[in-house]
Each structure stands twice: as structure tokens, then as C-alpha cells.
PDB file of C-alpha atoms in Angstrom:
ATOM      1  CA  UNK A   1     -17.028  10.765 -13.773  1.00 72.00           C
ATOM      2  CA  UNK A   2     -16.944   7.815 -11.404  1.00 78.00           C
ATOM      3  CA  UNK A   3     -16.653   7.881  -7.615  1.00 79.00           C
ATOM      4  CA  UNK A   4     -13.406   5.918  -7.740  1.00 79.00           C
ATOM      5  CA  UNK A   5     -11.896   8.509 -10.113  1.00 86.00           C
ATOM      6  CA  UNK A   6     -12.864  11.388  -7.843  1.00 87.00           C
ATOM      7  CA  UNK A   7     -11.540   9.555  -4.783  1.00 85.00           C
ATOM      8  CA  UNK A   8      -8.260   8.867  -6.580  1.00 87.00           C
ATOM      9  CA  UNK A   9      -7.909  12.500  -7.642  1.00 90.00           C
ATOM     10  CA  UNK A  10      -8.584  13.839  -4.129  1.00 90.00           C
ATOM     11  CA  UNK A  11      -6.135  11.333  -2.639  1.00 88.00           C
ATOM     12  CA  UNK A  12      -3.357  12.439  -4.999  1.00 90.00           C
ATOM     13  CA  UNK A  13      -3.887  16.138  -4.288  1.00 91.00           C
ATOM     14  CA  UNK A  14      -4.091  15.640  -0.528  1.00 89.00           C
ATOM     15  CA  UNK A  15      -1.073  13.323  -0.447  1.00 87.00           C
ATOM     16  CA  UNK A  16       0.952  15.631  -2.666  1.00 89.00           C
ATOM     17  CA  UNK A  17       2.593  12.648  -4.350  1.00 88.00           C
ATOM     18  CA  UNK A  18       1.392   9.894  -6.633  1.00 87.00           C
ATOM     19  CA  UNK A  19       3.353   7.206  -4.776  1.00 85.00           C
ATOM     20  CA  UNK A  20       1.915   8.065  -1.357  1.00 85.00           C
ATOM     21  CA  UNK A  21      -1.626   8.243  -2.740  1.00 84.00           C
ATOM     22  CA  UNK A  22      -1.170   4.827  -4.364  1.00 82.00           C
ATOM     23  CA  UNK A  23      -0.233   3.342  -0.991  1.00 78.00           C
ATOM     24  CA  UNK A  24      -3.231   4.948   0.682  1.00 74.00           C
ATOM     25  CA  UNK A  25      -5.573   3.582  -1.985  1.00 74.00           C
ATOM     26  CA  UNK A  26      -3.853   0.176  -2.115  1.00 65.00           C
ATOM     27  CA  UNK A  27      -3.308   0.357  -5.877  1.00 71.00           C
ATOM     28  CA  UNK A  28      -0.162   0.408  -7.972  1.00 78.00           C
ATOM     29  CA  UNK A  29       1.281   3.770  -8.968  1.00 82.00           C
ATOM     30  CA  UNK A  30       0.928   3.073 -12.737  1.00 85.00           C
ATOM     31  CA  UNK A  31      -2.744   2.153 -12.256  1.00 82.00           C
ATOM     32  CA  UNK A  32      -3.358   5.365 -10.313  1.00 85.00           C
ATOM     33  CA  UNK A  33      -1.601   7.443 -12.982  1.00 88.00           C
ATOM     34  CA  UNK A  34      -3.810   5.852 -15.632  1.00 88.00           C
ATOM     35  CA  UNK A  35      -6.924   6.712 -13.622  1.00 88.00           C
ATOM     36  CA  UNK A  36      -5.900  10.369 -13.357  1.00 90.00           C
ATOM     37  CA  UNK A  37      -4.984  10.502 -17.060  1.00 90.00           C
ATOM     38  CA  UNK A  38      -8.366   8.994 -17.986  1.00 88.00           C
ATOM     39  CA  UNK A  39     -10.134  11.560 -15.807  1.00 90.00           C
ATOM     40  CA  UNK A  40      -8.235  14.426 -17.455  1.00 91.00           C
ATOM     41  CA  UNK A  41      -9.065  13.044 -20.879  1.00 89.00           C
ATOM     42  CA  UNK A  42     -12.731  12.702 -19.941  1.00 86.00           C
ATOM     43  CA  UNK A  43     -12.916  16.317 -18.712  1.00 90.00           C
ATOM     44  CA  UNK A  44     -10.681  17.743 -21.439  1.00 91.00           C
ATOM     45  CA  UNK A  45      -8.495  19.681 -18.965  1.00 92.00           C
ATOM     46  CA  UNK A  46      -5.221  19.169 -17.160  1.00 92.00           C
ATOM     47  CA  UNK A  47      -5.784  18.624 -13.457  1.00 92.00           C
ATOM     48  CA  UNK A  48      -2.284  18.057 -12.076  1.00 92.00           C
ATOM     49  CA  UNK A  49       1.254  19.202 -12.743  1.00 91.00           C
ATOM     50  CA  UNK A  50       4.329  17.346 -11.550  1.00 86.00           C
ATOM     51  CA  UNK A  51       6.970  19.287  -9.628  1.00 84.00           C
ATOM     52  CA  UNK A  52      10.307  18.412  -8.075  1.00 80.00           C
ATOM     53  CA  UNK A  53       8.539  17.788  -4.759  1.00 81.00           C
ATOM     54  CA  UNK A  54       5.484  15.889  -6.005  1.00 86.00           C
ATOM     55  CA  UNK A  55       2.257  16.995  -7.708  1.00 90.00           C
ATOM     56  CA  UNK A  56       0.099  20.113  -7.500  1.00 89.00           C
ATOM     57  CA  UNK A  57      -3.394  20.899  -8.714  1.00 91.00           C
ATOM     58  CA  UNK A  58      -3.853  23.251 -11.638  1.00 92.00           C
ATOM     59  CA  UNK A  59      -6.545  25.940 -11.523  1.00 92.00           C
ATOM     60  CA  UNK A  60      -8.971  23.456 -13.060  1.00 92.00           C
ATOM     61  CA  UNK A  61      -7.807  20.833 -10.579  1.00 90.00           C
ATOM     62  CA  UNK A  62      -8.416  23.182  -7.661  1.00 92.00           C
ATOM     63  CA  UNK A  63     -11.961  23.765  -8.885  1.00 93.00           C
ATOM     64  CA  UNK A  64     -12.567  20.041  -9.234  1.00 92.00           C
ATOM     65  CA  UNK A  65     -11.062  19.379  -5.810  1.00 90.00           C
ATOM     66  CA  UNK A  66     -13.766  21.367  -4.033  1.00 89.00           C
ATOM     67  CA  UNK A  67     -16.533  19.755  -6.052  1.00 89.00           C
ATOM     68  CA  UNK A  68     -15.084  16.268  -5.648  1.00 87.00           C
ATOM     69  CA  UNK A  69     -14.820  16.599  -1.879  1.00 88.00           C
ATOM     70  CA  UNK A  70     -18.462  17.650  -1.707  1.00 87.00           C
ATOM     71  CA  UNK A  71     -19.556  14.727  -3.895  1.00 86.00           C
ATOM     72  CA  UNK A  72     -17.496  12.215  -1.893  1.00 80.00           C
ATOM     73  CA  UNK A  73     -18.774  13.571   1.418  1.00 80.00           C
ATOM     74  CA  UNK A  74     -22.363  13.222   0.207  1.00 78.00           C
ATOM     75  CA  UNK A  75     -21.637   9.735  -1.134  1.00 70.00           C
ATOM     76  CA  UNK A  76     -20.076   8.614   2.167  1.00 67.00           C
ATOM     77  CA  UNK A  77     -22.942  10.174   4.079  1.00 67.00           C
ATOM     78  CA  UNK A  78     -25.427   8.160   2.007  1.00 68.00           C
ATOM     79  CA  UNK A  79     -23.500   4.941   2.654  1.00 59.00           C
ATOM     80  CA  UNK A  80     -23.383   5.673   6.393  1.00 56.00           C
ATOM     81  CA  UNK A  81     -27.124   6.330   6.426  1.00 58.00           C
ATOM     82  CA  UNK A  82     -27.804   3.005   4.729  1.00 54.00           C
ATOM     83  CA  UNK A  83     -25.427   1.230   7.093  1.00 47.00           C
ATOM     84  CA  UNK A  84     -27.709   2.157   9.976  1.00 46.00           C
ATOM     85  CA  UNK A  85     -30.343  -0.117   8.432  1.00 45.00           C
ATOM     86  CA  UNK A  86     -28.062  -3.160   8.547  1.00 39.00           C
ATOM     87  CA  UNK A  87     -27.600  -5.467  11.522  1.00 37.00           C
ATOM     88  CA  UNK A  88     -24.006  -4.500  12.166  1.00 38.00           C
ATOM     89  CA  UNK A  89     -24.266  -0.741  11.674  1.00 36.00           C
ATOM     90  CA  UNK A  90     -20.974   1.054  11.023  1.00 44.00           C
ATOM     91  CA  UNK A  91     -17.702  -0.549  10.061  1.00 73.00           C
ATOM     92  CA  UNK A  92     -15.462  -2.494  12.429  1.00 86.00           C
ATOM     93  CA  UNK A  93     -11.683  -2.491  12.085  1.00 91.00           C
ATOM     94  CA  UNK A  94     -10.055  -5.584  13.592  1.00 93.00           C
ATOM     95  CA  UNK A  95      -6.510  -4.737  14.696  1.00 94.00           C
ATOM     96  CA  UNK A  96      -3.838  -7.101  15.986  1.00 94.00           C
ATOM     97  CA  UNK A  97      -1.644  -5.598  18.713  1.00 92.00           C
ATOM     98  CA  UNK A  98       1.637  -6.891  20.218  1.00 89.00           C
ATOM     99  CA  UNK A  99       2.918  -6.228  23.709  1.00 83.00           C
ATOM    100  CA  UNK A 100       4.725  -3.006  24.594  1.00 84.00           C
ATOM    101  CA  UNK A 101       3.697  -0.652  21.823  1.00 85.00           C
ATOM    102  CA  UNK A 102       4.674   3.007  22.315  1.00 83.00           C
ATOM    103  CA  UNK A 103       1.795   4.393  24.414  1.00 79.00           C
ATOM    104  CA  UNK A 104       0.913   7.268  22.082  1.00 80.00           C
ATOM    105  CA  UNK A 105       0.970   5.245  18.839  1.00 84.00           C
ATOM    106  CA  UNK A 106      -2.521   3.744  18.748  1.00 84.00           C
ATOM    107  CA  UNK A 107      -4.450   6.748  20.156  1.00 83.00           C
ATOM    108  CA  UNK A 108      -3.027   9.061  17.492  1.00 77.00           C
ATOM    109  CA  UNK A 109      -3.797   6.585  14.711  1.00 83.00           C
ATOM    110  CA  UNK A 110      -7.281   5.674  15.938  1.00 83.00           C
ATOM    111  CA  UNK A 111      -8.225   9.358  16.127  1.00 80.00           C
ATOM    112  CA  UNK A 112      -8.159   9.410  12.311  1.00 78.00           C
ATOM    113  CA  UNK A 113     -10.847   6.723  11.972  1.00 80.00           C
ATOM    114  CA  UNK A 114     -13.903   8.783  12.887  1.00 73.00           C
ATOM    115  CA  UNK A 115     -16.925   6.568  13.553  1.00 74.00           C
ATOM    116  CA  UNK A 116     -15.178   3.303  12.717  1.00 79.00           C
ATOM    117  CA  UNK A 117     -15.325   0.908  15.651  1.00 85.00           C
ATOM    118  CA  UNK A 118     -12.066  -0.860  16.535  1.00 87.00           C
ATOM    119  CA  UNK A 119     -11.636  -4.354  17.939  1.00 89.00           C
ATOM    120  CA  UNK A 120      -8.099  -4.855  19.244  1.00 89.00           C
ATOM    121  CA  UNK A 121      -6.668  -8.323  19.860  1.00 90.00           C
ATOM    122  CA  UNK A 122      -3.382  -8.931  21.681  1.00 88.00           C
ATOM    123  CA  UNK A 123      -1.599 -11.577  19.621  1.00 89.00           C
ATOM    124  CA  UNK A 124       1.948 -12.630  18.815  1.00 89.00           C
ATOM    125  CA  UNK A 125       3.370 -11.771  15.401  1.00 92.00           C
ATOM    126  CA  UNK A 126       2.923 -15.321  14.099  1.00 91.00           C
ATOM    127  CA  UNK A 127      -0.664 -15.476  15.359  1.00 91.00           C
ATOM    128  CA  UNK A 128      -1.467 -12.112  13.762  1.00 93.00           C
ATOM    129  CA  UNK A 129      -0.149 -13.162  10.361  1.00 94.00           C
ATOM    130  CA  UNK A 130      -2.190 -16.376  10.531  1.00 93.00           C
ATOM    131  CA  UNK A 131      -5.295 -14.374  11.489  1.00 93.00           C
ATOM    132  CA  UNK A 132      -4.741 -11.927   8.612  1.00 94.00           C
ATOM    133  CA  UNK A 133      -4.509 -14.783   6.124  1.00 93.00           C
ATOM    134  CA  UNK A 134      -7.616 -16.399   7.608  1.00 91.00           C
ATOM    135  CA  UNK A 135      -9.604 -13.163   7.257  1.00 90.00           C
ATOM    136  CA  UNK A 136      -9.886 -12.749  11.047  1.00 92.00           C
ATOM    137  CA  UNK A 137      -7.927  -9.454  11.198  1.00 93.00           C
ATOM    138  CA  UNK A 138      -7.967  -6.392   8.961  1.00 93.00           C
ATOM    139  CA  UNK A 139      -4.547  -5.040   9.972  1.00 95.00           C
ATOM    140  CA  UNK A 140      -1.816  -6.260  12.289  1.00 96.00           C
ATOM    141  CA  UNK A 141       1.159  -4.733  14.080  1.00 96.00           C
ATOM    142  CA  UNK A 142       3.931  -7.310  14.007  1.00 96.00           C
ATOM    143  CA  UNK A 143       7.593  -7.556  14.981  1.00 94.00           C
ATOM    144  CA  UNK A 144       8.772  -9.215  11.769  1.00 92.00           C
ATOM    145  CA  UNK A 145       7.853  -8.480   8.172  1.00 91.00           C
ATOM    146  CA  UNK A 146       5.937 -11.419   6.665  1.00 89.00           C
ATOM    147  CA  UNK A 147       7.007 -12.937   3.353  1.00 84.00           C
ATOM    148  CA  UNK A 148       4.735 -13.482   0.377  1.00 85.00           C
ATOM    149  CA  UNK A 149       2.707 -11.369  -2.054  1.00 89.00           C
ATOM    150  CA  UNK A 150      -0.590 -11.794  -0.208  1.00 91.00           C
ATOM    151  CA  UNK A 151       0.267  -9.277   2.512  1.00 93.00           C
ATOM    152  CA  UNK A 152       1.443  -5.667   2.274  1.00 94.00           C
ATOM    153  CA  UNK A 153       3.584  -4.158   5.031  1.00 94.00           C
ATOM    154  CA  UNK A 154       5.109  -0.844   6.033  1.00 94.00           C
ATOM    155  CA  UNK A 155       7.538  -0.054   8.863  1.00 94.00           C
ATOM    156  CA  UNK A 156       5.810   2.121  11.488  1.00 93.00           C
ATOM    157  CA  UNK A 157       7.996   1.942  14.619  1.00 92.00           C
ATOM    158  CA  UNK A 158      11.730   1.706  15.338  1.00 92.00           C
ATOM    159  CA  UNK A 159      12.838   1.604  18.979  1.00 93.00           C
ATOM    160  CA  UNK A 160      16.319   1.539  20.504  1.00 94.00           C
ATOM    161  CA  UNK A 161      15.761  -1.140  23.109  1.00 95.00           C
ATOM    162  CA  UNK A 162      17.213  -0.746  26.592  1.00 96.00           C
ATOM    163  CA  UNK A 163      17.517  -3.111  29.542  1.00 97.00           C
ATOM    164  CA  UNK A 164      15.641  -3.579  32.812  1.00 95.00           C
ATOM    165  CA  UNK A 165      17.883  -4.362  35.789  1.00 96.00           C
ATOM    166  CA  UNK A 166      17.663  -4.583  39.560  1.00 96.00           C
ATOM    167  CA  UNK A 167      18.272  -1.094  40.980  1.00 96.00           C
ATOM    168  CA  UNK A 168      21.524  -1.927  42.766  1.00 96.00           C
ATOM    169  CA  UNK A 169      22.909  -3.725  39.715  1.00 96.00           C
ATOM    170  CA  UNK A 170      21.937  -0.816  37.449  1.00 96.00           C
ATOM    171  CA  UNK A 171      23.808   1.537  39.785  1.00 96.00           C
ATOM    172  CA  UNK A 172      26.879  -0.684  39.652  1.00 96.00           C
ATOM    173  CA  UNK A 173      26.910  -0.982  35.828  1.00 96.00           C
ATOM    174  CA  UNK A 174      26.266   2.717  35.191  1.00 95.00           C
ATOM    175  CA  UNK A 175      24.572   4.209  32.143  1.00 95.00           C
ATOM    176  CA  UNK A 176      24.605   3.344  29.331  1.00 97.00           C
ATOM    177  CA  UNK A 177      25.071  -0.362  30.001  1.00 97.00           C
ATOM    178  CA  UNK A 178      27.463  -2.378  27.860  1.00 97.00           C
ATOM    179  CA  UNK A 179      25.700  -5.448  26.528  1.00 97.00           C
ATOM    180  CA  UNK A 180      28.601  -7.731  27.400  1.00 96.00           C
ATOM    181  CA  UNK A 181      28.357  -6.538  31.024  1.00 97.00           C
ATOM    182  CA  UNK A 182      25.202  -8.674  31.314  1.00 97.00           C
ATOM    183  CA  UNK A 183      27.249 -11.892  31.158  1.00 96.00           C
ATOM    184  CA  UNK A 184      26.293 -14.268  33.954  1.00 94.00           C
ATOM    185  CA  UNK A 185      22.716 -13.017  34.147  1.00 96.00           C
ATOM    186  CA  UNK A 186      19.687 -14.850  32.769  1.00 95.00           C
ATOM    187  CA  UNK A 187      17.810 -13.365  29.834  1.00 95.00           C
ATOM    188  CA  UNK A 188      14.070 -13.110  30.577  1.00 91.00           C
ATOM    189  CA  UNK A 189      13.056 -14.173  27.074  1.00 89.00           C
ATOM    190  CA  UNK A 190       9.848 -14.767  25.133  1.00 86.00           C
ATOM    191  CA  UNK A 191       8.763 -17.914  23.238  1.00 85.00           C
ATOM    192  CA  UNK A 192      10.506 -18.091  19.857  1.00 87.00           C
ATOM    193  CA  UNK A 193       7.345 -19.499  18.259  1.00 85.00           C
ATOM    194  CA  UNK A 194       5.567 -16.163  18.661  1.00 87.00           C
ATOM    195  CA  UNK A 195       8.074 -14.182  16.573  1.00 90.00           C
ATOM    196  CA  UNK A 196      10.867 -16.410  15.201  1.00 91.00           C
ATOM    197  CA  UNK A 197      12.714 -13.811  13.110  1.00 92.00           C
ATOM    198  CA  UNK A 198      12.807 -11.245  15.925  1.00 93.00           C
ATOM    199  CA  UNK A 199      13.878 -13.886  18.469  1.00 93.00           C
ATOM    200  CA  UNK A 200      16.663 -15.126  16.181  1.00 95.00           C
ATOM    201  CA  UNK A 201      17.894 -11.583  15.531  1.00 95.00           C
ATOM    202  CA  UNK A 202      17.951 -10.813  19.233  1.00 95.00           C
ATOM    203  CA  UNK A 203      19.624 -14.117  20.133  1.00 95.00           C
ATOM    204  CA  UNK A 204      22.306 -13.559  17.477  1.00 96.00           C
ATOM    205  CA  UNK A 205      23.101 -10.112  18.915  1.00 97.00           C
ATOM    206  CA  UNK A 206      23.395 -11.545  22.424  1.00 97.00           C
ATOM    207  CA  UNK A 207      25.683 -14.374  21.283  1.00 96.00           C
ATOM    208  CA  UNK A 208      27.863 -11.913  19.374  1.00 96.00           C
ATOM    209  CA  UNK A 209      28.472 -10.130  22.689  1.00 96.00           C
ATOM    210  CA  UNK A 210      29.359 -13.350  24.482  1.00 96.00           C
ATOM    211  CA  UNK A 211      26.006 -13.822  26.227  1.00 96.00           C
ATOM    212  CA  UNK A 212      24.236 -17.134  26.762  1.00 94.00           C
ATOM    213  CA  UNK A 213      20.635 -16.991  25.532  1.00 93.00           C
ATOM    214  CA  UNK A 214      19.643 -19.988  27.659  1.00 88.00           C
ATOM    215  CA  UNK A 215      17.024 -22.603  26.879  1.00 84.00           C
ATOM    216  CA  UNK A 216      14.121 -21.701  24.625  1.00 80.00           C
ATOM    217  CA  UNK A 217      10.943 -20.721  26.411  1.00 75.00           C
ATOM    218  CA  UNK A 218       8.179 -23.309  25.820  1.00 68.00           C
ATOM    219  CA  UNK A 219       5.663 -22.250  23.185  1.00 60.00           C
ATOM    220  CA  UNK A 220       2.742 -22.552  25.582  1.00 53.00           C
ATOM    221  CA  UNK A 221       4.406 -20.219  28.106  1.00 55.00           C
ATOM    222  CA  UNK A 222       3.282 -16.789  26.997  1.00 55.00           C
ATOM    223  CA  UNK A 223       5.334 -13.734  27.872  1.00 53.00           C
ATOM    224  CA  UNK A 224       3.478 -11.854  30.588  1.00 58.00           C
ATOM    225  CA  UNK A 225       4.800  -8.334  30.959  1.00 61.00           C
ATOM    226  CA  UNK A 226       4.075  -8.177  34.683  1.00 63.00           C
ATOM    227  CA  UNK A 227       6.444 -11.118  35.289  1.00 75.00           C
ATOM    228  CA  UNK A 228       9.420  -9.091  34.050  1.00 79.00           C
ATOM    229  CA  UNK A 229       9.524  -7.025  37.226  1.00 85.00           C
ATOM    230  CA  UNK A 230       9.863  -9.819  39.836  1.00 87.00           C
ATOM    231  CA  UNK A 231      12.271 -11.717  37.566  1.00 86.00           C
ATOM    232  CA  UNK A 232      14.544  -8.682  37.262  1.00 93.00           C
ATOM    233  CA  UNK A 233      14.156  -7.486  40.862  1.00 93.00           C
ATOM    234  CA  UNK A 234      15.952 -10.545  42.193  1.00 90.00           C
ATOM    235  CA  UNK A 235      19.165  -9.329  40.526  1.00 93.00           C
ATOM    236  CA  UNK A 236      19.861 -12.541  38.609  1.00 93.00           C
ATOM    237  CA  UNK A 237      18.087 -11.710  35.347  1.00 95.00           C
ATOM    238  CA  UNK A 238      17.664  -8.908  32.851  1.00 96.00           C
ATOM    239  CA  UNK A 239      14.891  -8.075  30.407  1.00 94.00           C
ATOM    240  CA  UNK A 240      14.695  -5.830  27.383  1.00 94.00           C
ATOM    241  CA  UNK A 241      12.261  -2.938  27.123  1.00 91.00           C
ATOM    242  CA  UNK A 242      11.852   0.203  24.985  1.00 90.00           C
ATOM    243  CA  UNK A 243      12.504   3.694  26.403  1.00 86.00           C
ATOM    244  CA  UNK A 244       8.801   4.485  26.687  1.00 78.00           C
ATOM    245  CA  UNK A 245       7.866   1.252  28.443  1.00 76.00           C
ATOM    246  CA  UNK A 246       4.130   1.691  29.158  1.00 71.00           C
ATOM    247  CA  UNK A 247       4.253   0.121  32.621  1.00 77.00           C
ATOM    248  CA  UNK A 248       5.224   1.611  36.007  1.00 81.00           C
ATOM    249  CA  UNK A 249       8.590   0.588  37.441  1.00 85.00           C
ATOM    250  CA  UNK A 250       9.024  -0.005  41.192  1.00 89.00           C
ATOM    251  CA  UNK A 251      11.972   1.426  43.101  1.00 92.00           C
ATOM    252  CA  UNK A 252      13.675  -1.971  42.877  1.00 94.00           C
ATOM    253  CA  UNK A 253      14.030  -1.849  39.079  1.00 94.00           C
ATOM    254  CA  UNK A 254      15.719   0.597  36.698  1.00 95.00           C
ATOM    255  CA  UNK A 255      15.646   1.007  32.922  1.00 95.00           C
ATOM    256  CA  UNK A 256      18.988   1.775  31.292  1.00 96.00           C
ATOM    257  CA  UNK A 257      19.954   2.445  27.652  1.00 97.00           C
ATOM    258  CA  UNK A 258      22.429   0.099  26.001  1.00 97.00           C
ATOM    259  CA  UNK A 259      25.791   1.461  24.868  1.00 97.00           C
ATOM    260  CA  UNK A 260      25.827   1.899  21.115  1.00 96.00           C
ATOM    261  CA  UNK A 261      22.136   0.964  20.770  1.00 95.00           C
ATOM    262  CA  UNK A 262      22.899  -2.558  19.495  1.00 96.00           C
ATOM    263  CA  UNK A 263      19.263  -3.686  19.629  1.00 96.00           C
ATOM    264  CA  UNK A 264      16.594  -2.015  17.502  1.00 96.00           C
ATOM    265  CA  UNK A 265      13.055  -3.361  17.657  1.00 94.00           C
ATOM    266  CA  UNK A 266      10.923  -2.765  14.572  1.00 95.00           C
ATOM    267  CA  UNK A 267       7.165  -2.972  14.198  1.00 95.00           C
ATOM    268  CA  UNK A 268       5.395  -3.281  10.843  1.00 96.00           C
ATOM    269  CA  UNK A 269       1.776  -2.578   9.958  1.00 96.00           C
ATOM    270  CA  UNK A 270       0.556  -5.497   7.830  1.00 96.00           C
ATOM    271  CA  UNK A 271      -2.685  -5.917   5.907  1.00 95.00           C
ATOM    272  CA  UNK A 272      -4.077  -8.111   3.075  1.00 93.00           C
ATOM    273  CA  UNK A 273      -2.692  -6.983  -0.290  1.00 91.00           C
ATOM    274  CA  UNK A 274      -6.146  -7.234  -1.890  1.00 88.00           C
ATOM    275  CA  UNK A 275      -7.793  -5.001   0.739  1.00 87.00           C
ATOM    276  CA  UNK A 276      -9.525  -1.871  -0.555  1.00 84.00           C
ATOM    277  CA  UNK A 277     -10.849  -0.692   2.804  1.00 86.00           C
ATOM    278  CA  UNK A 278     -10.514   3.025   3.298  1.00 85.00           C
ATOM    279  CA  UNK A 279     -10.280   2.733   7.093  1.00 87.00           C
ATOM    280  CA  UNK A 280      -7.303   0.391   6.758  1.00 90.00           C
ATOM    281  CA  UNK A 281      -5.597   2.901   4.447  1.00 89.00           C
ATOM    282  CA  UNK A 282      -6.309   5.779   6.846  1.00 88.00           C
ATOM    283  CA  UNK A 283      -5.089   3.779   9.852  1.00 91.00           C
ATOM    284  CA  UNK A 284      -1.824   2.820   8.131  1.00 91.00           C
ATOM    285  CA  UNK A 285      -1.312   6.374   6.867  1.00 91.00           C
ATOM    286  CA  UNK A 286      -1.759   7.692  10.416  1.00 89.00           C
ATOM    287  CA  UNK A 287       0.873   5.235  11.674  1.00 90.00           C
ATOM    288  CA  UNK A 288       3.263   6.387   8.934  1.00 88.00           C
ATOM    289  CA  UNK A 289       2.635  10.037   9.807  1.00 86.00           C
ATOM    290  CA  UNK A 290       3.374   9.293  13.451  1.00 80.00           C
ATOM    291  CA  UNK A 291       6.688   7.677  12.533  1.00 80.00           C
ATOM    292  CA  UNK A 292       7.668  10.632  10.370  1.00 76.00           C
ATOM    293  CA  UNK A 293       6.783  12.980  13.197  1.00 69.00           C
ATOM    294  CA  UNK A 294       8.922  10.976  15.623  1.00 62.00           C
ATOM    295  CA  UNK A 295      11.875  10.993  13.236  1.00 55.00           C
ATOM    296  CA  UNK A 296      11.696  14.809  12.978  1.00 51.00           C
ATOM    297  CA  UNK A 297      11.447  15.248  16.746  1.00 49.00           C
TER     298      UNK A 297
END
């Protein structure tokens, strides 16, 4: 038996489904099925049975599961011990992060990484994709799904975006706020160059409700979250923000939901398609689990 076969078998049993395990291991489902079949043939026993809800271990599979976990734990322990003799020590996961992520998202995902050190970089979606392709990031969290076969992606966050308004204006418009009621106000926007697809989607929604999107923000003018508050407080502008905006609001500003939830902001986890890093797989799986937990809440 090979380590990769044992790791594949444990992943399938723990995931409870061949498809989910394939995503965690960054391999195709047919390739994973072939690995399990080869392992069964090598051992001369059936290890898994397919059910209507996924896969389950047979009695022989349950026996192997305990042994495989012990072997993998010892193998990983040996690798960690040897890593202490290298200059860099343990692994480092380089993560790209956009503005305004849900506050509980990263802590819950990072808790799954154990001793892996994390380097977070605040970058726009376009900058993250470029860094991933240049080998400068291991995984990114972006606001538009990149095209091309060189990157894999999975949706990890969906947020019904609301609006930030001056307190007196929010009181006048009520709650929820109709999007077309924002006519005559300036949109506090972000540079299109940082996330073109998301900007275009948002601008199209505003135009469809009769709103003027205004002039494009210069590329060199980065969106600074703290500037949203004074811009909105004056009562002549509005800004968009998710329900769990991770910044304190003064008494002069209110957050309000939008009637009909016309704006949904999505965030994808993106990583190189040829990556075989286990920490990347665990990080992405934790993000997926968080999303599933939110959808059940």
C-alpha cells in the first residue's frame, strides 16, 4: 500500500462521498475511484459500499480506517519533525483577502489548519488572481470567479447587500429601502479595475433601477473602508455594505436592508488547479462547511 492510497481512502470515508473527497484531494472523481479500486484489488477485500447518500466503509474498510489513520499520523509526524531541520520550518499558507469579509469566516477556517502559519494579504480580486498565477498566493478570496482551466474555484460566501445612509435620511426612507429611492444621491463606488465583473454587475443593477452610477473611480484610488462613513454622513451619498459589516457605525450613519434583496455579493475561494497542498484543501473545505452551516441557520 502507498501513502497516497491510504490518504485517498481516509478522505473518502471521512467525506462520506467520492465527489467531496475528490475536491478535497484536488483530483478528478474517476481518478479517485480508480485509486480506491486498485487498493481493494491489492488487498483482496471490498472496502466501501455505495449508498443513496454516499459511501460507507465495510467491516474490512472500518478496520483499515483505524490502521490508515495511525500510519498517516505517523507519516505526517515524521515530515513535521524533518521540517524543523529546514530553514523555513513548518508550512506557510499565503491567503489573499478582500475587504469586508464576514467577521467569523476566516477564524473558523483557519482553526482547521493546525500548525500551518498563515500570511494574509489584502488585495483586490484582479490582484489576487494575478498573484495566484504568478505563484505568489496559495489561495485567494475573490469577488468574481476567474476564467480558465489553470485555477479552481468554489463559492464560499453569498451576502444580501444593504445600504449605508445618513441617519436622518435612513429614517425618512424607512426599512427596507427601495433601491430606486436612492436616486439623486452619489454612489460611493470602488475602482472598476479591482473587480471588473462585480463592478459591472452592480452598475447594471443600479442603472436598471434608474440610478446614475457616476464617473468611474480612478484605478489608483483604492477603496478605503473608513472613508465610507464621512462620505455617507453628509447625506449626499450612499454606500453598499453587507449585514455583518465588520466596522463600527457612528450615530450619524445607519445600515438598512434593500427591498427585495436586489444585490447579492458572492465570494469565491480560488487556488491553482495543479495544487496538491493538503492545507489548501483543508482551508477550502472549512470555508465550504461554514457556508453550508450558514445556509442551514
